[in-house]
C-alpha atoms as one frame of an Amber mdcrd trajectory, in Angstrom:
protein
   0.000   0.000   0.000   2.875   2.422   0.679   4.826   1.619  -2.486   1.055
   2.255  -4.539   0.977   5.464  -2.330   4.111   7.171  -3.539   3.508   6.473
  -6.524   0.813   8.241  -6.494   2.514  10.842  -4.872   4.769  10.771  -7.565
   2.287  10.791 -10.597   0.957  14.561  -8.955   4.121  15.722  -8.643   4.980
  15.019 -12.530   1.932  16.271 -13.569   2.031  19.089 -11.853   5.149  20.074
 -12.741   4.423  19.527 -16.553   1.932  21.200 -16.420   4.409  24.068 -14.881
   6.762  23.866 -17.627   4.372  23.751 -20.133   2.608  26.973 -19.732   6.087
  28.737 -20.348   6.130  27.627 -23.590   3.433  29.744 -24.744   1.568  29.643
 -28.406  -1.240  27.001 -27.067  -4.745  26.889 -25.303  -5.780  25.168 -22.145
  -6.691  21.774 -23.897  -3.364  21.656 -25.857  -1.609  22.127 -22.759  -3.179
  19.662 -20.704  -2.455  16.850 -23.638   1.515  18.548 -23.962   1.959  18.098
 -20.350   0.552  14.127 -20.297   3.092  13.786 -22.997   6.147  15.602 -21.172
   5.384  13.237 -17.903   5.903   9.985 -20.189  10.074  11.589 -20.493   9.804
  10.386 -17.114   9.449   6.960 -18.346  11.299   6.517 -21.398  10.059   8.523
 -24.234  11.812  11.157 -25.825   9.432  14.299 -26.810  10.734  16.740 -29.628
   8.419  19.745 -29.647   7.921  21.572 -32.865   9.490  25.260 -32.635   7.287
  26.940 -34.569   3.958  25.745 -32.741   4.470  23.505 -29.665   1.293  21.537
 -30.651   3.345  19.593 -33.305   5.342  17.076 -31.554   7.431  14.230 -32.355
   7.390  11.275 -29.428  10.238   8.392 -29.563   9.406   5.611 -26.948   9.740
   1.832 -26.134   6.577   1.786 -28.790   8.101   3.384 -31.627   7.824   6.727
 -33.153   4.825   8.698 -33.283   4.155  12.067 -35.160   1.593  14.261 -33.071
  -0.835  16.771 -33.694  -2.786  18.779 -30.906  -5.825  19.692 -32.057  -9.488
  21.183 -31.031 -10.614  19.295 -33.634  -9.524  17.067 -36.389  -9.852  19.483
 -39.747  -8.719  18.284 -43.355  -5.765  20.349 -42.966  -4.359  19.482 -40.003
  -4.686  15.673 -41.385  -2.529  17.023 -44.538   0.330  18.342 -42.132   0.228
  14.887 -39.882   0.706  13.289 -42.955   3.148  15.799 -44.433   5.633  15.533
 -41.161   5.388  11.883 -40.812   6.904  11.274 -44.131   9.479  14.012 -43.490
  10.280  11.592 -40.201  10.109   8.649 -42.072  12.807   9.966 -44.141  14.782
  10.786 -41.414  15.115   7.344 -39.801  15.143   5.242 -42.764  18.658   5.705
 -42.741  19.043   4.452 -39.933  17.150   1.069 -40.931  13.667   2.092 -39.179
  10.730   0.600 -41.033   8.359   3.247 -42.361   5.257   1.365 -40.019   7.248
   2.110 -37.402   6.553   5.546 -37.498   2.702   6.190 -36.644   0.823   9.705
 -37.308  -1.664  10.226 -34.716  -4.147  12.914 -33.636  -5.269  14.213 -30.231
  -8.061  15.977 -30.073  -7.938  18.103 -26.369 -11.470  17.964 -24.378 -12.571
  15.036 -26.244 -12.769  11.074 -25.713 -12.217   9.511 -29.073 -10.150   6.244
 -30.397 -10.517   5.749 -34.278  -9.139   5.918 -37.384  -8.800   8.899 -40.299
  -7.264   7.689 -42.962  -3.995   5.827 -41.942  -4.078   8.536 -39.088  -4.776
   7.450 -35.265  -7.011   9.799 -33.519  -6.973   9.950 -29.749  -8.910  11.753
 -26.978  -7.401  14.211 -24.476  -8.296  10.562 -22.169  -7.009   7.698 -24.576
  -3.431   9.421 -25.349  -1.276   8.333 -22.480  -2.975   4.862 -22.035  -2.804
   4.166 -25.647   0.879   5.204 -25.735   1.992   3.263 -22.596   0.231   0.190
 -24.011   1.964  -0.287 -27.048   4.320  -3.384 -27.655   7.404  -2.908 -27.077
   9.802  -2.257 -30.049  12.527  -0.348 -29.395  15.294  -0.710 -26.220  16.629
   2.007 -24.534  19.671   2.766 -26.396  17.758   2.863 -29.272  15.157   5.431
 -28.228  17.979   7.564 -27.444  20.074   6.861 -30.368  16.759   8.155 -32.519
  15.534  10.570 -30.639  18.970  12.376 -30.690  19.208  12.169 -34.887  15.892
  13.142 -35.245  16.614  16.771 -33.158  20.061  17.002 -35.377  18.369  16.151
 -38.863  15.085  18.109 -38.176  15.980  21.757 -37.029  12.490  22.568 -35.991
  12.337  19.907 -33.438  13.738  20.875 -29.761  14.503  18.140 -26.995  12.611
  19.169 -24.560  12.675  16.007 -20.700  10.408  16.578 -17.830  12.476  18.790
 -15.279  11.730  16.701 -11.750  13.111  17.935  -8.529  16.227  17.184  -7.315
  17.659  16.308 -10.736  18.259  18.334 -14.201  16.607  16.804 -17.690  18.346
  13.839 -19.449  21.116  15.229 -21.889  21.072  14.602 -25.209  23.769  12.022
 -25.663  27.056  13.511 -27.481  27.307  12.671 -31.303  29.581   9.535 -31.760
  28.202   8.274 -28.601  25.766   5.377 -30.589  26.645   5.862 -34.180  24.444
   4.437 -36.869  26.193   1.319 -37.282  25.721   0.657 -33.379  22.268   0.888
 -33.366  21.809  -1.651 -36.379  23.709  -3.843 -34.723  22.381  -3.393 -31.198
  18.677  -3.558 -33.035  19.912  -6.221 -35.299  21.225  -8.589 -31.713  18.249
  -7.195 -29.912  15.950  -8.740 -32.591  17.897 -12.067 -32.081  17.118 -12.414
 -28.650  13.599 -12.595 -29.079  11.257 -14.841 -29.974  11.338 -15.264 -33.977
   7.651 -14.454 -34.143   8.437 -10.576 -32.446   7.909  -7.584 -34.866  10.953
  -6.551 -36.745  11.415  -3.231 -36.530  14.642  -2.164 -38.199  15.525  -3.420
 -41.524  18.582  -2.909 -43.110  18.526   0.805 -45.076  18.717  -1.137 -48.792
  15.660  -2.963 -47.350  13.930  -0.053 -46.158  14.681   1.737 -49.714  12.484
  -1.265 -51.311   9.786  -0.494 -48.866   9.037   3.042 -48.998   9.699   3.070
 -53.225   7.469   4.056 -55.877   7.180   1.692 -58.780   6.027   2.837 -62.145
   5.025  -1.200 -63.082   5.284  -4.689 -61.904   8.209  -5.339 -59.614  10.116
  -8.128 -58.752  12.319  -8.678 -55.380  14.884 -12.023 -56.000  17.194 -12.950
 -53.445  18.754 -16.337 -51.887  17.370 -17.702 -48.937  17.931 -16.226 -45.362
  18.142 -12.208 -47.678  14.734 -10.849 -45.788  12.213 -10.965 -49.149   9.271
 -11.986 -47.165  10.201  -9.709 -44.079  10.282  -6.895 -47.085   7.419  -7.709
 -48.668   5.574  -7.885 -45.729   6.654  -4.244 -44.826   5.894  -3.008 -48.390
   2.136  -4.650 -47.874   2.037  -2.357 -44.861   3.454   0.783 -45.919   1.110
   0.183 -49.284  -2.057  -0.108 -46.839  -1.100   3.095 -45.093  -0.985   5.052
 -48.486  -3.794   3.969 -50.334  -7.383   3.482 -49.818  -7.716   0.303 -51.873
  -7.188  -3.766 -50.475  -4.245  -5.173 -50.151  -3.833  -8.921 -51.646  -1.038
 -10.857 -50.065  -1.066 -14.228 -51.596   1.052 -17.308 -51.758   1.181 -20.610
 -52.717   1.141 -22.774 -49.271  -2.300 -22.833 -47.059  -0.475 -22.497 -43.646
   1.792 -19.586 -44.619  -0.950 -16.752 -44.830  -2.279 -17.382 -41.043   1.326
 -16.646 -39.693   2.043 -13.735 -41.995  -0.979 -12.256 -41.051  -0.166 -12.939
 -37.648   3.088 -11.046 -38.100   1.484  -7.617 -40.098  -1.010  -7.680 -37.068
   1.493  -7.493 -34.763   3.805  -5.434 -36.667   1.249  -2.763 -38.126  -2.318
  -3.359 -36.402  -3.197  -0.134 -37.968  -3.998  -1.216 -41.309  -4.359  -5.013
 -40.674  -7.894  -5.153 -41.726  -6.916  -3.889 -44.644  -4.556  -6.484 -45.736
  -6.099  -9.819 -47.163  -3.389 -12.692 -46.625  -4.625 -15.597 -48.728  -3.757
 -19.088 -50.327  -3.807 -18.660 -53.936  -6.466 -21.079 -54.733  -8.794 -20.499
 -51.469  -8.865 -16.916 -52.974  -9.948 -18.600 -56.388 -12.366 -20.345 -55.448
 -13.904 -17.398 -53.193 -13.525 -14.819 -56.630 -15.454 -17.388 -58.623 -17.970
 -18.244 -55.837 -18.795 -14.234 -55.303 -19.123 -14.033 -58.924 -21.731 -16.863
 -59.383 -19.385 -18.833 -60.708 -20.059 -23.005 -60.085 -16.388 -24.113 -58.607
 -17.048 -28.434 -57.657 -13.256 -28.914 -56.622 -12.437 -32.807 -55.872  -9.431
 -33.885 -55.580 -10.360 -37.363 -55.052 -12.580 -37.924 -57.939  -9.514 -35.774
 -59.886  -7.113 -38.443 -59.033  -9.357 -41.377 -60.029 -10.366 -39.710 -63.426
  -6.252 -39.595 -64.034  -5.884 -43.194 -62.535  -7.844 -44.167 -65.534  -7.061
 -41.961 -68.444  -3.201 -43.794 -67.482  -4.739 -47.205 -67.526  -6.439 -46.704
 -70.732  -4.161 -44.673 -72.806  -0.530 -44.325 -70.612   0.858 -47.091 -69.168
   1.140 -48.996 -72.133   2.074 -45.906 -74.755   5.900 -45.217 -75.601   5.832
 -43.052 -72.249   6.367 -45.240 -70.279  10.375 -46.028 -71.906  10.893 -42.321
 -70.326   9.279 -43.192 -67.031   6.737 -46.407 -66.251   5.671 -44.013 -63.441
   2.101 -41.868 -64.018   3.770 -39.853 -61.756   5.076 -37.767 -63.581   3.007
 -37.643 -66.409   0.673 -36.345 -63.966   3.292 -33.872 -62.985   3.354 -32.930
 -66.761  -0.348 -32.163 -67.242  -0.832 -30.175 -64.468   2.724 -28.086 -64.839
   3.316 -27.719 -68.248   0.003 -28.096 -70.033  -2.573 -27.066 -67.686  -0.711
 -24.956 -65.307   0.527 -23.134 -68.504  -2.950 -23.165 -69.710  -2.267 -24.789
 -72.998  -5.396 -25.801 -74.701  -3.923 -26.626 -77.997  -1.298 -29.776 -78.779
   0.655 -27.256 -81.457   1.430 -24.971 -78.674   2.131 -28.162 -76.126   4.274
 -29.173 -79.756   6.636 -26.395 -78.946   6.496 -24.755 -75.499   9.800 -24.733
 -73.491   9.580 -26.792 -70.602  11.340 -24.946 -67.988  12.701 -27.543 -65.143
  12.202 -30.784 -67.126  14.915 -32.869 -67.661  12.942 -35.383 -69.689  13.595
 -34.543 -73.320  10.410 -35.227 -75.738  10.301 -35.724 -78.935   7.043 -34.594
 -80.932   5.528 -38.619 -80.772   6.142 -38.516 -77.120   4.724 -35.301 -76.905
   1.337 -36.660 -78.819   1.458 -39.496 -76.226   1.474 -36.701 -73.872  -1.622
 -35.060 -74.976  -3.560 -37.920 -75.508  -3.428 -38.544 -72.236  -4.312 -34.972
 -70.981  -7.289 -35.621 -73.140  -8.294 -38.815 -71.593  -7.847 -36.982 -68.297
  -9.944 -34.407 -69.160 -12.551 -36.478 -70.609 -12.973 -38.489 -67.308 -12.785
 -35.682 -65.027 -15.629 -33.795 -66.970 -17.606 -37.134 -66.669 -17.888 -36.957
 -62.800 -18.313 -33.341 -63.333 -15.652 -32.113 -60.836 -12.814 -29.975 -61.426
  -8.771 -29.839 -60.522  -7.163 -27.002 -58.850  -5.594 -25.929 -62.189  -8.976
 -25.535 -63.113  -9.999 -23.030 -60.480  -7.257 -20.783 -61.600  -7.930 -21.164
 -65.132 -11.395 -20.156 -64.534 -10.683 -17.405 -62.120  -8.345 -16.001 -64.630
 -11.181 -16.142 -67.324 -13.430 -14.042 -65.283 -10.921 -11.385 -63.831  -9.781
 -11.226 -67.397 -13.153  -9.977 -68.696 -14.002  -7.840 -65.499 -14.179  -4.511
 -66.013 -14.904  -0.998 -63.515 -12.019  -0.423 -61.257  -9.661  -3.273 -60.182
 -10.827  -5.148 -56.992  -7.281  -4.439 -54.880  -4.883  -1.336 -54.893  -1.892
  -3.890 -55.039  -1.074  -7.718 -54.688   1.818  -8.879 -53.041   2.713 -12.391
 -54.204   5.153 -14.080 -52.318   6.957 -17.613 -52.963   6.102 -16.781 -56.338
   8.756 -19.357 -57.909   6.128 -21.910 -56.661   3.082 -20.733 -58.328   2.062
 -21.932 -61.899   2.203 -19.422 -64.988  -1.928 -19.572 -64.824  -1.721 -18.281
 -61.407   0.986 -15.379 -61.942  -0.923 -14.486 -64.570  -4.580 -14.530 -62.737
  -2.866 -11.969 -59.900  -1.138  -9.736 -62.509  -4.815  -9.392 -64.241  -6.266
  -7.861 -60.703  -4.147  -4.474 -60.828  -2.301  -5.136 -64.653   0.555  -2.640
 -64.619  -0.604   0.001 -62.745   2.114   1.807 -60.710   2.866  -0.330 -57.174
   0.119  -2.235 -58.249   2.000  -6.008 -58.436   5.356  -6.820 -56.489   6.547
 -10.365 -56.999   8.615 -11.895 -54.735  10.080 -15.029 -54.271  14.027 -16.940
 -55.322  13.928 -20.120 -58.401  16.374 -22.141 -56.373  14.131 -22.750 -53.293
  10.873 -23.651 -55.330   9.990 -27.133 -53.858   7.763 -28.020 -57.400   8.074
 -29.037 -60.735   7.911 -27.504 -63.617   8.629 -23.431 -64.552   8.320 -20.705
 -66.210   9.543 -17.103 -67.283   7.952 -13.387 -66.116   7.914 -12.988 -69.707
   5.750 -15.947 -70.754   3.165 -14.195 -68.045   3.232 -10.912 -69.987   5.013
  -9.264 -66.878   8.116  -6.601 -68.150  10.295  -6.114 -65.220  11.955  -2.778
 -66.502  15.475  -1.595 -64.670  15.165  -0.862 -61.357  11.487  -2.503 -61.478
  13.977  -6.075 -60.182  16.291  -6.285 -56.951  17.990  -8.560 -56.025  18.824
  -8.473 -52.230  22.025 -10.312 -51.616  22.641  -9.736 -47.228  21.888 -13.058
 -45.536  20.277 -11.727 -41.895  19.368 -15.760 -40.747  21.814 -17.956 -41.265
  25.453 -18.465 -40.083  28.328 -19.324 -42.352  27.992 -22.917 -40.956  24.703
 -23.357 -41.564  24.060 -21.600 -45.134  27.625 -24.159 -45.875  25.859 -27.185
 -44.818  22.912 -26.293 -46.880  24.536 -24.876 -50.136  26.641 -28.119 -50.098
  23.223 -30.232 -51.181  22.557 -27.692 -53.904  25.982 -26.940 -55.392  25.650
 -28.928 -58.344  22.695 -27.594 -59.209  22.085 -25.137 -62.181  19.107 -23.346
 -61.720  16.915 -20.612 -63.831  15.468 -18.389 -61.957  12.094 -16.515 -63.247
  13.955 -14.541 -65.513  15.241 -17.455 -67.032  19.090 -16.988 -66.594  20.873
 -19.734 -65.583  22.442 -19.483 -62.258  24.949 -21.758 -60.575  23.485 -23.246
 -57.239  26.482 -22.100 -54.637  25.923 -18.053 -54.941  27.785 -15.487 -53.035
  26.241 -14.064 -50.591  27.282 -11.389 -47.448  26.633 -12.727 -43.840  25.616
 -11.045 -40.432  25.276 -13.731 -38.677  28.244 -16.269 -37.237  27.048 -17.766
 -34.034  25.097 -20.847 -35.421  25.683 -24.528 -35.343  25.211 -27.693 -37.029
  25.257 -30.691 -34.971  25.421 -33.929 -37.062  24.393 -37.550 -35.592  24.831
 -40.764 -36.941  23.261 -43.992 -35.266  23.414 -47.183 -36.505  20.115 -48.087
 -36.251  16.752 -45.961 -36.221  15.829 -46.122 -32.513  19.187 -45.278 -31.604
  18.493 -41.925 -33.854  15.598 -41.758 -32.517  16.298 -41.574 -28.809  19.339
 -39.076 -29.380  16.463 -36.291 -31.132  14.360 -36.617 -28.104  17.639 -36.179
 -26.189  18.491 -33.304 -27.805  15.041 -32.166 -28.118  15.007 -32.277 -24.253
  18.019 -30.690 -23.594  17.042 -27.531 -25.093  16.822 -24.113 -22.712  13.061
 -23.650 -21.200  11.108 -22.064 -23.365  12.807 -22.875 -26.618  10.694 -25.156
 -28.197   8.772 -21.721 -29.052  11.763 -21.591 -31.762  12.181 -25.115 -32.424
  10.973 -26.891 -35.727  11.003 -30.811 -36.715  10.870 -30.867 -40.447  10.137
 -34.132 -42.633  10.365 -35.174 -46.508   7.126 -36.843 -46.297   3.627 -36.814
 -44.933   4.262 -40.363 -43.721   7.282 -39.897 -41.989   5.819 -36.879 -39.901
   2.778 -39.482 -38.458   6.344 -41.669 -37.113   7.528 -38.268 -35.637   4.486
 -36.811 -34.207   3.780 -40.073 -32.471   7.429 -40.326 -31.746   6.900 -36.953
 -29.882   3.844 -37.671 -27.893   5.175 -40.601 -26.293   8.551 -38.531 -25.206
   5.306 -36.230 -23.791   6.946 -33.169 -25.635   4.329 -30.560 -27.054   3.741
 -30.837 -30.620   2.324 -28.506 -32.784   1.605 -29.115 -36.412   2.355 -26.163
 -39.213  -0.848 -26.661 -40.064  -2.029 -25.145 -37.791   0.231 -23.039 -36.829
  -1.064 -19.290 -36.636   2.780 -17.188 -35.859   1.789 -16.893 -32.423   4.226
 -17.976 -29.948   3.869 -21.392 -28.314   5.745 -23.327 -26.340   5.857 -26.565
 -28.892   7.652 -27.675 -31.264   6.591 -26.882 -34.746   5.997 -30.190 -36.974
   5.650 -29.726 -40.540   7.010 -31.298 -43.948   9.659 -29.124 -45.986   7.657
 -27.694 -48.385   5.168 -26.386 -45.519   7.808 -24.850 -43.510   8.895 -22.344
 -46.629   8.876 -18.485 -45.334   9.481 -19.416 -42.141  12.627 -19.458 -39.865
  13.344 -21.101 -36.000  15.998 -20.648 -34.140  16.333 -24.166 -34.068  15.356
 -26.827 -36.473  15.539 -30.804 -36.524  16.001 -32.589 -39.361  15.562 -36.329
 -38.879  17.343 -38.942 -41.247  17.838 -36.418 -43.293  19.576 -37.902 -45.838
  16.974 -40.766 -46.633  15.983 -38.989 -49.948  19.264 -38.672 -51.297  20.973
 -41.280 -53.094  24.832 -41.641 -52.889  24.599 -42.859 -56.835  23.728 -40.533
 -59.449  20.346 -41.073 -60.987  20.320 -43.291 -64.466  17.690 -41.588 -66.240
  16.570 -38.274 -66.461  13.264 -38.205 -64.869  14.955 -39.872 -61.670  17.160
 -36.861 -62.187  15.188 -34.326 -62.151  13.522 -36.270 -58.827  16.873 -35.945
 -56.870  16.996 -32.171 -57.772  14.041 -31.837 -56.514  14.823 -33.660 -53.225
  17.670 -31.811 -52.892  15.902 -28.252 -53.626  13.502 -29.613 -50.524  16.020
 -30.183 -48.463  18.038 -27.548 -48.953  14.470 -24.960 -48.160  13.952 -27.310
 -44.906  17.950 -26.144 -43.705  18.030 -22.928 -44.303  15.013 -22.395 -42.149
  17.440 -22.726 -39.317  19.048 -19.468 -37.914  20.994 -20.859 -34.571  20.890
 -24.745 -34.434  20.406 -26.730 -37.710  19.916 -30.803 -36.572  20.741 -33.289
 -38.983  20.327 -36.808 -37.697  21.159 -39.867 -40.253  20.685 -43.918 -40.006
  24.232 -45.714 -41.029  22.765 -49.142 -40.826  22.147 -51.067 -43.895  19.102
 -52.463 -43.139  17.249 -49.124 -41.365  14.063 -48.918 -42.948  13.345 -45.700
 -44.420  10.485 -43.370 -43.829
């Protein structure tokens, strides 16, 4: 009770003497100073307040939650909204040199006398009531050192800002710390370590400047960000979606490939920019689809399962016993063919099929094989039309029918598309239909060396012209250390690879590192319960609260059964990607390798490992372009890890394989 009594105490004494200090600055009425004095008290715990020469009103506030540009105001008035808006890009500026995201700076109004919490625009307004609560409740996002470090370049680069610190008794105001104190570099790398310590899910507020250049630019067309794995392209484009949704009035369309991976990026933008998250549609690329067509009236009767059978026959009746099978006696991938080359291409005619360019196939085919081929597509299609049900490549051919003959005004301001290496040509070309090539209107994002399925294309073939400046390529590794990236680049090195602009690039790139404090631990048991009793050991043996950070990534959807009831009887929390959200939780994350792309742990297990891989090279070249595959899997499922990469192996000759 004492302790809650001083306090007290202490609160009147601040607020009184703010309230002092704040009627010698002059220029303001009653209501502005009451709100300038609630602002001046929170220098007493943390925040820095730069007060606008000119008119004291205007005020810049650096705290544990960021930065926030402030207008005092009677009421909120067009004009006023247009200076908010005007200085918060002016302080944008300002710390985007110093690697600050641009949603880290927030413009609010306070309105003095009134109760209010809403939105204008991408402005915040706040009663005389809400301000301090709001502002002490905010996440927070920036340490100490940093506060200071920004608060004191924000008074040198902005003249008509003055420092001004609550003056308590029996002390003098905090000094502005002397230049060359924290220099730039030091507070990237302080943020950059600070970052590290937290949980991987935490907001990211500093980027690196280069990164923070791609967020705030203006396009004049489609754009494409390229980049090997660990570079920050989703942690980009996620800040681009953001800074997109503050400056237009439109939707935003964040879509990707994977079903699990919009939940946890949406997860992340709420956290990072709650703001605008309502604004922001994260979306699968065919759950979107199907929704488009559904709104539209359009009939979508998706089965997979009756899709599989009609295929399953159109190979017994016309493909197992044609000449494809010399290339592979597999339907496989023949069924790999129809739906990558000729439907995900959306080829409807066999003289286009005759000639197209099959990006990613290592199976050459001559024009009879090609006929054998299309006779089977046609077979397919025939029985899938019978049961009256359609394929995925089907939605997206459909979708892109409809938003292709849509007219009025596009349905979203700009789409975001990331993983796009793993999308089909259909799809790229159904998203760049929604906005065409209107300025910031499509930003592509995504690296040809981790895509995880077969087939490919070229922008070109979608009718996208990345122009100059329009594609970046980000080349700063921010997960990985040098012993982990090795480990992983050593599966791939072998491996020529073209990229969506279709030049071929070797599969070890250069790359700059910030990052050398990770491990790889490697373990080799003779048998598999002896492998499988050293992961739970290690899995056990990690710090308390870890397994927040901690993956277990499989090949296969049959293997992950073995290790999720491998897992439950060692009593140690699973939880699948699946249904994982991006919110923290103390389990360990369980997903295959494809379903674990955009995402990074601070740890990640790979068990056996190396049961894909084949210590002989492949004898034909549909088993080759298999083992690239494989290896293009494994190689996403490694680089996921940023301090402890796993790898756990079976060295006895009769270990059965999962």
């Amino acid at each position: 009770m004492g302790e809650g009594r001083r306090g007290e105490r202490l609160l009147r004494e601040q607020w009184e003497g703010a309230r002092r200090q704040v009627r010698a600055w002059g220029g303001v009425g009653d209501g502005e100073r009451r709100v300038l004095a609630q602002l001046l008290v929170l220098t007493a715990r943390g925040w820095r307040l730069l007060v606008g020469r000119a008119r004291c009103g205007d005020v810049v506030l650096v705290g544990p939650g960021g930065v926030f540009v402030v207008a005092v105001v009677g009421e909120v008035r067009d004009e006023d909204a247009a200076g908010l808006l005007a200085a918060t890009k002016v302080t944008e500026s300002a710390v985007a040199s110093l690697g600050m995201s641009p949603v880290a700076v927030q413009p609010v109004v306070v309105t003095a006398g009134r109760s209010a919490d809403r939105g204008h625009g991408r402005i915040r307004v706040l009663g005389e009531q809400e301000i301090g609560r709001v502002l002490l409740a905010q996440p927070r996002r920036l340490r100490a050192e940093s506060v200071r470090a920004i608060a004191d370049h924000l008074e040198r680069v902005l003249p008509d800002r003055k420092g001004r610190a609550l003056e308590e008794r029996g002390r003098q105001p905090d000094q502005a710390s002397p230049d060359g104190l924290f220099d730039l570099d030091g507070l990237r790398e302080a943020a950059l370590q600070g970052a590290r310590q937290a949980p991987i899910e935490q907001w990211m507020t500093f980027l690196h400047p280069d990164q923070v250049a791609l967020v705030r630019r203006n396009w004049a067309g489609p754009a494409r960000i390229s980049g090997p794995a660990g570079t920050g392209k989703t942690v980009v484009a996620l800040h681009r979606a953001a800074h997109l949704a503050r400056r237009t009035t439109g939707r935003i369309l964040y879509v990707t490939f994977a079903n699990n991976l919009p939940r946890v990026q949406s997860t992340f933008l709420r956290t990072m920019a709650p703001a605008v998250a309502d604004r922001i549609d994260f979306r699968s690329l065919h759950s979107w689809a199907q929704e488009y067509l559904q709104a539209r009236g359009v009939p979508v009767r998706l089965s997979g399962g009756k899709a599989e059978t009609a295929f399953s026959l159109a190979w017994k009746n016309v493909g197992r016993e044609s000449r494809l099978a010399q290339i592979d006696p597999g339907p496989g991938y023949w069924r790999e063919e129809i739906d990558y080359v000729i439907k995900g291409r959306g080829l409807t005619r066999f003289e286009d099929y005759a000639v197209v360019v099959r990006k990613r196939r290592r199976a050459g085919l001559h024009r009879t094989h090609r006929q054998a081929v299309w006779e089977l597509y046609e077979e397919y299609e025939a029985r899938r039309q019978e049961r009256g049900v359609h394929d995925f490549n089907d939605v997206l051919a459909m979708a892109l029918a409809e938003a292709s003959e849509e007219g009025g005004p596009a349905p979203y301001a700009a789409v975001v598309v990331d993983e796009v290496q793993d999308l089909t040509l259909v799809g790229v070309r159904l998203l760049h239909a929604l906005v065409g090539d209107a300025p910031n209107g499509l930003l592509l994002v995504g690296d040809g060396q981790q895509s995880v399925y077969p087939g490919g294309f070229r922008l070109a073939d979608a009718g996208i012209d990345i122009r100059g400046d329009r594609g970046q390529v980000l080349r700063t590794n921010y997960r990985n250390s040098e012993r982990i990236l090795e480990a992983a680049l050593a599966v791939v090195a072998d491996d020529v690879f073209e990229d969506l602009d279709g030049v071929p690039t070797p599969g070890r790139r250069d790359v700059d590192l910030t990052y050398h404090d990770g491990d790889v631990v490697r373990v080799a048991e003779p048998t598999a319960d002896a492998h499988d009793r050293e992961l739970v050991g290690a899995l056990r043996a990690l710090p308390d609260g870890a397994l927040a950070d901690t993956a277990l990534l499989c090949p296969s959807k049959r293997a992950l059964g073995h290790y999720q009831r491998l897992l439950a009887r060692a009593e140690i929390p699973v939880r699948p990607l699946e249904q994982y959200d991006g919110n923290p939780v103390d389990a360990v994350k369980l997903g295959t390798y494809p379903r674990a792309k955009g995402l990074e742990f601070k740890n990640v297990f790979l068990p056996r490992y190396d049961t894909a891989l084949t210590d002989t090279a492949p004898e034909t070249d549909t088993a080759r372009e298999r083992a690239e595959l494989v290896r293009s899997r494994l190689f996403v499922a490694m680089t996921r890890a940023r301090d402890l990469l796993w790898l756990g192996s079976v060295t006895g000759p009769t270990a059965p394989r999962r």
